[in-house]
Amino acid sequence: MLLVHRPRALYAAFDRFPTRKGASTHIARFAPALFEEYGGGLLYVVGDERLPVHQVEDEVEIVRFAAPVPNLLERAVAFGTHLGRLLEEAADGLEVCHFRDPWSGVPILERPHRYSTVFEVNALPSIELPCAFPSIAPRTLDKIRAAESFCLDAADRIVTPSRTTRDFLARRGVPVSKVDVVPNGADPVPRLPRPFDAPDTYLIYFGALQPWQGVDTLLRAFARLADLEELRLVVCGSAHSRAARGAEKLAEKLGLGERVLWRWELPARELEPWLSNALLSVAPLRACSRNVEQGCAPLKVIESLAAGVPVVASDLPPVREIVADGVEGRLVAPDRPADLARAIRVLLHVPGLRDEMARAAREKAARELSWDRSVSLLKGVYRSLRPAAATPSTTQLPAEDRDVPSVEGPQVALA
């Protein structure tokens, strides 16, 4: 395709954009930071039949890959191939390429180039995919890990949202000096009018419902609070996915019925009133390799603090980076419904403590977890980059690791 602009910067992500998922929120903050530094640029993401394939907004050009490829890994490879074609057209003017995944990184890093490169590691597919596809072949994972390692080695800088993920990358051989921790952020949310259909007293869970989010633990914990007859649980899901439908069935099986309210794909302006009026926000993350070994930086936790809502969350290393137990909320052993229910019950019975936590939550978010602070840190990474050497880089992924086998089964987006 013929690009309208000659971009100086590229932001590439194998994620659908925009959506209500956390990855989309992240892109919406980080891509503009890049384009502000370089006077515009090219955003290359995944689209669908509802979104334009090519979009121009002032100095920013958006290209969406929307080919109907059902298989996840085949779609990822096709996404990278299409990016390679875009680079044939755009590479001469590029000064920096920022990418979120190996599917974007391999074509960016393989071609001879003088542009600088930033690999944003929020999650690695070699960790994520086995959670979604437990039967994935070891040979497939080996090829994916090889692509990840190629990108980790060849990128000029790496940014990641948590110290836990930084330490994980160090165990994979990445020099710590090459990694910048740029936390996720949130804008402050004032106390807003209660939604007209909101119950008087409720807990809230919001975000995606993949298995590693632990919503099943939350539902089982909520079933143990049946004696609190007026209490409700509001689940605001980012997508009505297969996992979401499974959660609905579990709620029915547990006899929760009308005690759980389901809301789907709410835009931020509709979600914020639900969040700001909740008694507590719950983030029951599972103790799995995705959350513990690799690490995560759950936006739902940060956004809850910014709204002044105390959080009850799993006691995991990346969560401890955000919430201090007993200060902004409570941390409980993961995957234990009884412990989660007990922590919720105690906070419900001590409103004064909840008020103290709410104040501390707002202060923590404003001081350490604002998007302004995160964007400032990211721009510092861009300003630290220097033009590459006069001789173009020619690093290439070994041929035996170039083709990734297909993954059959339900399709999920990497988050």
GROMACS .gro file of C-alpha atoms in nm:
model
  415
    1MET     CA    1   0.000   0.000   0.000
    2LEU     CA    2   0.109   0.360  -0.048
    3LEU     CA    3   0.159   0.544   0.281
    4VAL     CA    4   0.053   0.907   0.294
    5HIS     CA    5   0.340   1.015   0.520
    6ARG     CA    6   0.708   0.931   0.537
    7PRO     CA    7   0.711   0.825   0.904
    8ARG     CA    8   1.002   0.884   1.136
    9ALA     CA    9   0.858   0.650   1.401
   10LEU     CA   10   0.675   0.315   1.397
   11TYR     CA   11   0.473   0.157   1.678
   12ALA     CA   12   0.376  -0.204   1.601
   13ALA     CA   13   0.158  -0.435   1.809
   14PHE     CA   14  -0.011  -0.767   1.738
   15ASP     CA   15  -0.317  -0.646   1.927
   16ARG     CA   16  -0.659  -0.535   1.811
   17PHE     CA   17  -0.689  -0.160   1.853
   18PRO     CA   18  -0.896  -0.001   1.986
   19THR     CA   19  -1.075  -0.236   2.226
   20ARG     CA   20  -1.162  -0.235   2.597
   21LYS     CA   21  -0.866  -0.461   2.681
   22GLY     CA   22  -0.570  -0.341   2.885
   23ALA     CA   23  -0.336  -0.379   2.589
   24SER     CA   24  -0.543  -0.129   2.395
   25THR     CA   25  -0.531   0.118   2.684
   26HIS     CA   26  -0.154   0.080   2.691
   27ILE     CA   27  -0.120   0.141   2.317
   28ALA     CA   28  -0.345   0.447   2.342
   29ARG     CA   29  -0.096   0.601   2.589
   30PHE     CA   30   0.241   0.484   2.459
   31ALA     CA   31   0.197   0.526   2.082
   32PRO     CA   32   0.109   0.899   2.114
   33ALA     CA   33   0.415   0.945   2.339
   34LEU     CA   34   0.633   0.807   2.062
   35PHE     CA   35   0.466   1.018   1.795
   36GLU     CA   36   0.495   1.334   2.003
   37GLU     CA   37   0.869   1.282   2.019
   38TYR     CA   38   0.905   1.226   1.645
   39GLY     CA   39   0.641   1.454   1.495
   40GLY     CA   40   0.394   1.180   1.402
   41GLY     CA   41   0.442   0.827   1.281
   42LEU     CA   42   0.294   0.495   1.174
   43LEU     CA   43   0.082   0.275   1.401
   44TYR     CA   44   0.052  -0.086   1.281
   45VAL     CA   45  -0.201  -0.300   1.472
   46VAL     CA   46  -0.468  -0.567   1.424
   47GLY     CA   47  -0.814  -0.467   1.303
   48ASP     CA   48  -1.145  -0.628   1.220
   49GLU     CA   49  -1.439  -0.576   0.987
   50ARG     CA   50  -1.562  -0.280   1.197
   51LEU     CA   51  -1.240  -0.078   1.176
   52PRO     CA   52  -1.079   0.096   0.877
   53VAL     CA   53  -0.774  -0.076   0.732
   54HIS     CA   54  -0.605   0.256   0.661
   55GLN     CA   55  -0.664   0.570   0.864
   56VAL     CA   56  -0.487   0.908   0.869
   57GLU     CA   57  -0.522   1.149   1.160
   58ASP     CA   58  -0.301   1.455   1.112
   59GLU     CA   59   0.059   1.330   1.125
   60VAL     CA   60  -0.035   0.983   1.250
   61GLU     CA   61  -0.110   0.706   1.003
   62ILE     CA   62  -0.279   0.384   1.121
   63VAL     CA   63  -0.259   0.059   0.926
   64ARG     CA   64  -0.462  -0.237   1.052
   65PHE     CA   65  -0.399  -0.598   0.957
   66ALA     CA   66  -0.745  -0.748   0.908
   67ALA     CA   67  -0.690  -1.056   0.693
   68PRO     CA   68  -0.937  -1.333   0.797
   69VAL     CA   69  -0.683  -1.591   0.921
   70PRO     CA   70  -0.861  -1.809   1.182
   71ASN     CA   71  -0.557  -1.977   1.335
   72LEU     CA   72  -0.380  -1.760   1.593
   73LEU     CA   73  -0.019  -1.836   1.502
   74GLU     CA   74  -0.084  -1.834   1.130
   75ARG     CA   75  -0.244  -1.493   1.180
   76ALA     CA   76   0.059  -1.376   1.379
   77VAL     CA   77   0.300  -1.486   1.107
   78ALA     CA   78   0.087  -1.321   0.838
   79PHE     CA   79   0.081  -1.003   1.050
   80GLY     CA   80   0.461  -1.001   1.056
   81THR     CA   81   0.485  -1.069   0.681
   82HIS     CA   82   0.258  -0.773   0.608
   83LEU     CA   83   0.469  -0.555   0.836
   84GLY     CA   84   0.774  -0.654   0.635
   85ARG     CA   85   0.604  -0.517   0.323
   86LEU     CA   86   0.524  -0.191   0.501
   87LEU     CA   87   0.887  -0.161   0.604
   88GLU     CA   88   0.996  -0.189   0.242
   89GLU     CA   89   0.804   0.133   0.186
   90ALA     CA   90   0.871   0.315   0.514
   91ALA     CA   91   1.211   0.204   0.645
   92ASP     CA   92   1.427   0.470   0.478
   93GLY     CA   93   1.268   0.749   0.682
   94LEU     CA   94   1.236   0.565   1.014
   95GLU     CA   95   1.445   0.673   1.311
   96VAL     CA   96   1.289   0.446   1.577
   97CYS     CA   97   1.068   0.136   1.581
   98HIS     CA   98   0.882   0.041   1.897
   99PHE     CA   99   0.720  -0.306   1.904
  100ARG     CA  100   0.525  -0.515   2.158
  101ASP     CA  101   0.576  -0.874   2.040
  102PRO     CA  102   0.809  -1.101   1.842
  103TRP     CA  103   0.569  -1.115   1.547
  104SER     CA  104   0.641  -0.744   1.497
  105GLY     CA  105   0.998  -0.756   1.619
  106VAL     CA  106   1.144  -1.017   1.385
  107PRO     CA  107   1.069  -0.828   1.059
  108ILE     CA  108   1.176  -0.498   1.218
  109LEU     CA  109   1.507  -0.635   1.345
  110GLU     CA  110   1.598  -0.871   1.060
  111ARG     CA  111   1.614  -0.616   0.781
  112PRO     CA  112   1.932  -0.406   0.745
  113HIS     CA  113   1.848  -0.086   0.930
  114ARG     CA  114   1.979   0.232   1.085
  115TYR     CA  115   1.674   0.302   1.299
  116SER     CA  116   1.680   0.241   1.675
  117THR     CA  117   1.455  -0.027   1.824
  118VAL     CA  118   1.256  -0.057   2.147
  119PHE     CA  119   1.099  -0.388   2.253
  120GLU     CA  120   0.808  -0.335   2.494
  121VAL     CA  121   0.770  -0.659   2.692
  122ASN     CA  122   0.437  -0.681   2.871
  123ALA     CA  123   0.398  -1.054   2.815
  124LEU     CA  124   0.576  -1.318   2.610
  125PRO     CA  125   0.378  -1.563   2.396
  126SER     CA  126   0.590  -1.859   2.512
  127ILE     CA  127   0.439  -1.799   2.858
  128GLU     CA  128   0.091  -1.687   2.752
  129LEU     CA  129   0.011  -1.953   2.493
  130PRO     CA  130   0.037  -2.260   2.719
  131CYS     CA  131  -0.222  -2.096   2.948
  132ALA     CA  132  -0.466  -2.068   2.657
  133PHE     CA  133  -0.358  -2.384   2.472
  134PRO     CA  134  -0.232  -2.643   2.726
  135SER     CA  135  -0.169  -2.899   2.451
  136ILE     CA  136   0.061  -2.675   2.247
  137ALA     CA  137   0.356  -2.873   2.110
  138PRO     CA  138   0.698  -2.827   2.275
  139ARG     CA  139   0.853  -2.781   1.930
  140THR     CA  140   0.621  -2.487   1.865
  141LEU     CA  141   0.714  -2.327   2.198
  142ASP     CA  142   1.084  -2.374   2.122
  143LYS     CA  143   1.047  -2.181   1.797
  144ILE     CA  144   0.854  -1.904   1.970
  145ARG     CA  145   1.118  -1.878   2.244
  146ALA     CA  146   1.386  -1.855   1.976
  147ALA     CA  147   1.202  -1.563   1.814
  148GLU     CA  148   1.164  -1.394   2.154
  149SER     CA  149   1.533  -1.440   2.234
  150PHE     CA  150   1.629  -1.300   1.894
  151CYS     CA  151   1.424  -0.986   1.968
  152LEU     CA  152   1.554  -0.953   2.323
  153ASP     CA  153   1.913  -0.976   2.200
  154ALA     CA  154   1.881  -0.755   1.894
  155ALA     CA  155   1.664  -0.471   2.030
  156ASP     CA  156   1.850  -0.158   2.141
  157ARG     CA  157   1.631  -0.103   2.449
  158ILE     CA  158   1.365  -0.302   2.634
  159VAL     CA  159   1.084  -0.146   2.836
  160THR     CA  160   0.863  -0.343   3.073
  161PRO     CA  161   0.595  -0.240   3.324
  162SER     CA  162   0.718  -0.425   3.633
  163ARG     CA  163   1.036  -0.514   3.819
  164THR     CA  164   0.913  -0.874   3.829
  165THR     CA  165   0.919  -0.892   3.450
  166ARG     CA  166   1.259  -0.717   3.441
  167ASP     CA  167   1.400  -0.985   3.673
  168PHE     CA  168   1.241  -1.258   3.459
  169LEU     CA  169   1.413  -1.118   3.151
  170ALA     CA  170   1.741  -1.109   3.341
  171ARG     CA  171   1.703  -1.482   3.407
  172ARG     CA  172   1.668  -1.523   3.030
  173GLY     CA  173   2.004  -1.356   2.985
  174VAL     CA  174   1.903  -0.996   2.914
  175PRO     CA  175   2.140  -0.742   3.075
  176VAL     CA  176   1.950  -0.546   3.339
  177SER     CA  177   2.120  -0.228   3.212
  178LYS     CA  178   1.930  -0.271   2.884
  179VAL     CA  179   1.587  -0.278   3.053
  180ASP     CA  180   1.382   0.024   3.164
  181VAL     CA  181   1.085  -0.028   3.399
  182VAL     CA  182   0.800   0.197   3.283
  183PRO     CA  183   0.497   0.120   3.501
  184ASN     CA  184   0.140   0.122   3.381
  185GLY     CA  185  -0.061   0.424   3.488
  186ALA     CA  186  -0.409   0.560   3.542
  187ASP     CA  187  -0.583   0.895   3.543
  188PRO     CA  188  -0.759   0.998   3.867
  189VAL     CA  189  -1.129   0.913   3.874
  190PRO     CA  190  -1.355   1.132   4.091
  191ARG     CA  191  -1.653   0.992   4.280
  192LEU     CA  192  -1.921   0.992   4.009
  193PRO     CA  193  -2.301   0.960   4.030
  194ARG     CA  194  -2.409   0.602   4.090
  195PRO     CA  195  -2.532   0.419   3.776
  196PHE     CA  196  -2.911   0.409   3.777
  197ASP     CA  197  -2.917   0.029   3.786
  198ALA     CA  198  -2.635  -0.019   4.038
  199PRO     CA  199  -2.710  -0.203   4.363
  200ASP     CA  200  -2.663  -0.021   4.694
  201THR     CA  201  -2.363  -0.229   4.800
  202TYR     CA  202  -2.138  -0.418   4.562
  203LEU     CA  203  -1.790  -0.545   4.485
  204ILE     CA  204  -1.645  -0.498   4.137
  205TYR     CA  205  -1.426  -0.701   3.906
  206PHE     CA  206  -1.342  -0.547   3.570
  207GLY     CA  207  -1.122  -0.645   3.278
  208ALA     CA  208  -1.060  -0.960   3.079
  209LEU     CA  209  -1.169  -1.305   3.199
  210GLN     CA  210  -0.885  -1.528   3.079
  211PRO     CA  211  -0.810  -1.824   3.307
  212TRP     CA  212  -0.510  -1.653   3.472
  213GLN     CA  213  -0.733  -1.372   3.599
  214GLY     CA  214  -0.880  -1.604   3.863
  215VAL     CA  215  -1.246  -1.504   3.824
  216ASP     CA  216  -1.345  -1.859   3.920
  217THR     CA  217  -1.176  -1.806   4.258
  218LEU     CA  218  -1.370  -1.481   4.300
  219LEU     CA  219  -1.704  -1.647   4.224
  220ARG     CA  220  -1.635  -1.926   4.472
  221ALA     CA  221  -1.534  -1.668   4.733
  222PHE     CA  222  -1.850  -1.467   4.669
  223ALA     CA  223  -2.060  -1.780   4.719
  224ARG     CA  224  -1.919  -1.791   5.075
  225LEU     CA  225  -2.065  -1.445   5.141
  226ALA     CA  226  -2.425  -1.555   5.085
  227ASP     CA  227  -2.524  -1.440   5.434
  228LEU     CA  228  -2.458  -1.079   5.323
  229GLU     CA  229  -2.790  -1.073   5.144
  230GLU     CA  230  -2.771  -0.716   5.012
  231LEU     CA  231  -2.419  -0.751   4.872
  232ARG     CA  232  -2.378  -0.793   4.496
  233LEU     CA  233  -2.083  -0.865   4.267
  234VAL     CA  234  -2.056  -0.662   3.948
  235VAL     CA  235  -1.839  -0.813   3.671
  236CYS     CA  236  -1.753  -0.567   3.394
  237GLY     CA  237  -1.590  -0.784   3.127
  238SER     CA  238  -1.380  -0.641   2.845
  239ALA     CA  239  -1.525  -0.899   2.603
  240HIS     CA  240  -1.803  -1.158   2.612
  241SER     CA  241  -1.557  -1.433   2.523
  242ARG     CA  242  -1.563  -1.810   2.564
  243ALA     CA  243  -1.395  -1.768   2.904
  244ALA     CA  244  -1.660  -1.513   3.002
  245ARG     CA  245  -1.940  -1.752   2.912
  246GLY     CA  246  -1.767  -2.016   3.124
  247ALA     CA  247  -1.769  -1.776   3.419
  248GLU     CA  248  -2.141  -1.716   3.373
  249LYS     CA  249  -2.204  -2.091   3.382
  250LEU     CA  250  -1.995  -2.130   3.698
  251ALA     CA  251  -2.195  -1.852   3.868
  252GLU     CA  252  -2.516  -2.038   3.783
  253LYS     CA  253  -2.373  -2.365   3.913
  254LEU     CA  254  -2.279  -2.195   4.241
  255GLY     CA  255  -2.634  -2.066   4.278
  256LEU     CA  256  -2.533  -1.701   4.261
  257GLY     CA  257  -2.812  -1.611   4.021
  258GLU     CA  258  -2.913  -1.245   4.048
  259ARG     CA  259  -2.639  -1.173   4.303
  260VAL     CA  260  -2.392  -1.129   4.012
  261LEU     CA  261  -2.447  -0.851   3.758
  262TRP     CA  262  -2.270  -0.885   3.424
  263ARG     CA  263  -2.177  -0.587   3.209
  264TRP     CA  264  -1.983  -0.622   2.885
  265GLU     CA  265  -1.745  -0.397   2.690
  266LEU     CA  266  -1.828  -0.078   2.874
  267PRO     CA  267  -1.641   0.228   2.746
  268ALA     CA  268  -1.438   0.410   3.009
  269ARG     CA  269  -1.702   0.680   3.065
  270GLU     CA  270  -1.956   0.408   3.157
  271LEU     CA  271  -1.716   0.189   3.356
  272GLU     CA  272  -1.587   0.470   3.579
  273PRO     CA  273  -1.919   0.530   3.765
  274TRP     CA  274  -1.942   0.159   3.841
  275LEU     CA  275  -1.584   0.157   3.968
  276SER     CA  276  -1.600   0.475   4.174
  277ASN     CA  277  -1.912   0.359   4.365
  278ALA     CA  278  -1.788   0.008   4.448
  279LEU     CA  279  -1.705  -0.080   4.808
  280LEU     CA  280  -1.404  -0.286   4.699
  281SER     CA  281  -1.230  -0.386   4.376
  282VAL     CA  282  -1.113  -0.747   4.353
  283ALA     CA  283  -0.818  -0.879   4.148
  284PRO     CA  284  -0.795  -1.255   4.223
  285LEU     CA  285  -0.498  -1.335   3.995
  286ARG     CA  286  -0.391  -1.699   3.982
  287ALA     CA  287  -0.050  -1.819   4.097
  288CYS     CA  288   0.062  -1.936   3.752
  289SER     CA  289   0.377  -1.886   3.546
  290ARG     CA  290   0.212  -1.605   3.356
  291ASN     CA  291   0.161  -1.398   3.673
  292VAL     CA  292   0.438  -1.519   3.903
  293GLU     CA  293   0.737  -1.614   3.687
  294GLN     CA  294   0.692  -1.370   3.398
  295GLY     CA  295   0.511  -1.105   3.599
  296CYS     CA  296   0.230  -0.870   3.505
  297ALA     CA  297   0.118  -0.514   3.576
  298PRO     CA  298  -0.261  -0.533   3.613
  299LEU     CA  299  -0.424  -0.211   3.500
  300LYS     CA  300  -0.738  -0.299   3.696
  301VAL     CA  301  -0.544  -0.264   4.020
  302ILE     CA  302  -0.388   0.070   3.925
  303GLU     CA  303  -0.718   0.210   3.793
  304SER     CA  304  -0.892   0.105   4.114
  305LEU     CA  305  -0.636   0.293   4.325
  306ALA     CA  306  -0.676   0.600   4.104
  307ALA     CA  307  -1.052   0.587   4.169
  308GLY     CA  308  -0.998   0.568   4.546
  309VAL     CA  309  -1.134   0.213   4.570
  310PRO     CA  310  -0.948  -0.026   4.803
  311VAL     CA  311  -0.827  -0.342   4.634
  312VAL     CA  312  -0.838  -0.703   4.753
  313ALA     CA  313  -0.587  -0.887   4.535
  314SER     CA  314  -0.371  -1.195   4.517
  315ASP     CA  315  -0.043  -1.173   4.706
  316LEU     CA  316   0.191  -1.205   4.407
  317PRO     CA  317   0.523  -1.028   4.340
  318PRO     CA  318   0.396  -0.792   4.066
  319VAL     CA  319   0.091  -0.697   4.276
  320ARG     CA  320   0.315  -0.616   4.574
  321GLU     CA  321   0.486  -0.359   4.351
  322ILE     CA  322   0.155  -0.172   4.336
  323VAL     CA  323  -0.038  -0.243   4.660
  324ALA     CA  324   0.098  -0.249   5.014
  325ASP     CA  325  -0.096  -0.497   5.225
  326GLY     CA  326  -0.306  -0.314   5.482
  327VAL     CA  327  -0.238   0.028   5.326
  328GLU     CA  328  -0.418   0.056   4.992
  329GLY     CA  329  -0.594  -0.277   5.024
  330ARG     CA  330  -0.546  -0.637   5.130
  331LEU     CA  331  -0.330  -0.904   4.972
  332VAL     CA  332  -0.438  -1.266   5.016
  333ALA     CA  333  -0.300  -1.603   4.919
  334PRO     CA  334  -0.394  -1.674   4.557
  335ASP     CA  335  -0.633  -1.948   4.448
  336ARG     CA  336  -0.796  -1.976   4.793
  337PRO     CA  337  -1.162  -1.875   4.787
  338ALA     CA  338  -1.197  -1.899   5.166
  339ASP     CA  339  -0.907  -1.659   5.228
  340LEU     CA  340  -1.041  -1.416   4.968
  341ALA     CA  341  -1.391  -1.425   5.118
  342ARG     CA  342  -1.252  -1.368   5.467
  343ALA     CA  343  -1.050  -1.061   5.361
  344ILE     CA  344  -1.353  -0.912   5.183
  345ARG     CA  345  -1.577  -0.975   5.485
  346VAL     CA  346  -1.337  -0.802   5.726
  347LEU     CA  347  -1.312  -0.489   5.509
  348LEU     CA  348  -1.688  -0.474   5.460
  349HIS     CA  349  -1.734  -0.473   5.838
  350VAL     CA  350  -1.478  -0.196   5.902
  351PRO     CA  351  -1.584   0.107   5.693
  352GLY     CA  352  -1.333   0.335   5.867
  353LEU     CA  353  -1.046   0.117   5.747
  354ARG     CA  354  -1.186   0.120   5.393
  355ASP     CA  355  -1.194   0.500   5.403
  356GLU     CA  356  -0.829   0.513   5.512
  357MET     CA  357  -0.734   0.273   5.234
  358ALA     CA  358  -0.927   0.478   4.979
  359ARG     CA  359  -0.729   0.792   5.071
  360ALA     CA  360  -0.401   0.602   5.059
  361ALA     CA  361  -0.496   0.452   4.723
  362ARG     CA  362  -0.556   0.791   4.563
  363GLU     CA  363  -0.230   0.926   4.705
  364LYS     CA  364  -0.029   0.626   4.578
  365ALA     CA  365  -0.181   0.652   4.230
  366ALA     CA  366  -0.117   1.026   4.206
  367ARG     CA  367   0.238   0.997   4.338
  368GLU     CA  368   0.368   0.688   4.159
  369LEU     CA  369   0.118   0.554   3.906
  370SER     CA  370  -0.001   0.838   3.685
  371TRP     CA  371   0.005   0.808   3.308
  372ASP     CA  372   0.190   1.142   3.297
  373ARG     CA  373   0.474   0.989   3.496
  374SER     CA  374   0.481   0.674   3.282
  375VAL     CA  375   0.482   0.871   2.956
  376SER     CA  376   0.762   1.092   3.088
  377LEU     CA  377   0.973   0.783   3.167
  378LEU     CA  378   0.906   0.640   2.821
  379LYS     CA  379   1.004   0.964   2.649
  380GLY     CA  380   1.326   0.950   2.849
  381VAL     CA  381   1.398   0.612   2.690
  382TYR     CA  382   1.346   0.757   2.342
  383ARG     CA  383   1.574   1.052   2.417
  384SER     CA  384   1.848   0.817   2.535
  385LEU     CA  385   1.860   0.642   2.199
  386ARG     CA  386   2.141   0.731   1.966
  387PRO     CA  387   2.147   0.683   1.588
  388ALA     CA  388   2.267   0.337   1.497
  389ALA     CA  389   2.611   0.288   1.351
  390ALA     CA  390   2.677   0.382   0.990
  391THR     CA  391   2.685   0.015   0.892
  392PRO     CA  392   2.327  -0.118   0.890
  393SER     CA  393   2.241  -0.401   1.129
  394THR     CA  394   2.202  -0.735   0.952
  395THR     CA  395   2.111  -0.968   1.240
  396GLN     CA  396   1.879  -1.248   1.130
  397LEU     CA  397   1.671  -1.516   1.299
  398PRO     CA  398   1.808  -1.864   1.216
  399ALA     CA  399   1.620  -2.026   0.928
  400GLU     CA  400   1.515  -2.329   1.135
  401ASP     CA  401   1.325  -2.101   1.374
  402ARG     CA  402   1.156  -1.890   1.109
  403ASP     CA  403   0.839  -2.093   1.053
  404VAL     CA  404   0.616  -2.137   1.357
  405PRO     CA  405   0.373  -2.434   1.349
  406SER     CA  406   0.002  -2.367   1.372
  407VAL     CA  407  -0.195  -2.374   1.697
  408GLU     CA  408  -0.535  -2.533   1.656
  409GLY     CA  409  -0.831  -2.461   1.881
  410PRO     CA  410  -1.013  -2.159   2.020
  411GLN     CA  411  -0.860  -1.832   1.913
  412VAL     CA  412  -0.747  -1.580   2.170
  413ALA     CA  413  -0.562  -1.253   2.143
  414LEU     CA  414  -0.229  -1.224   2.315
  415ALA     CA  415  -0.263  -0.973   2.595
   0.00000   0.00000   0.00000
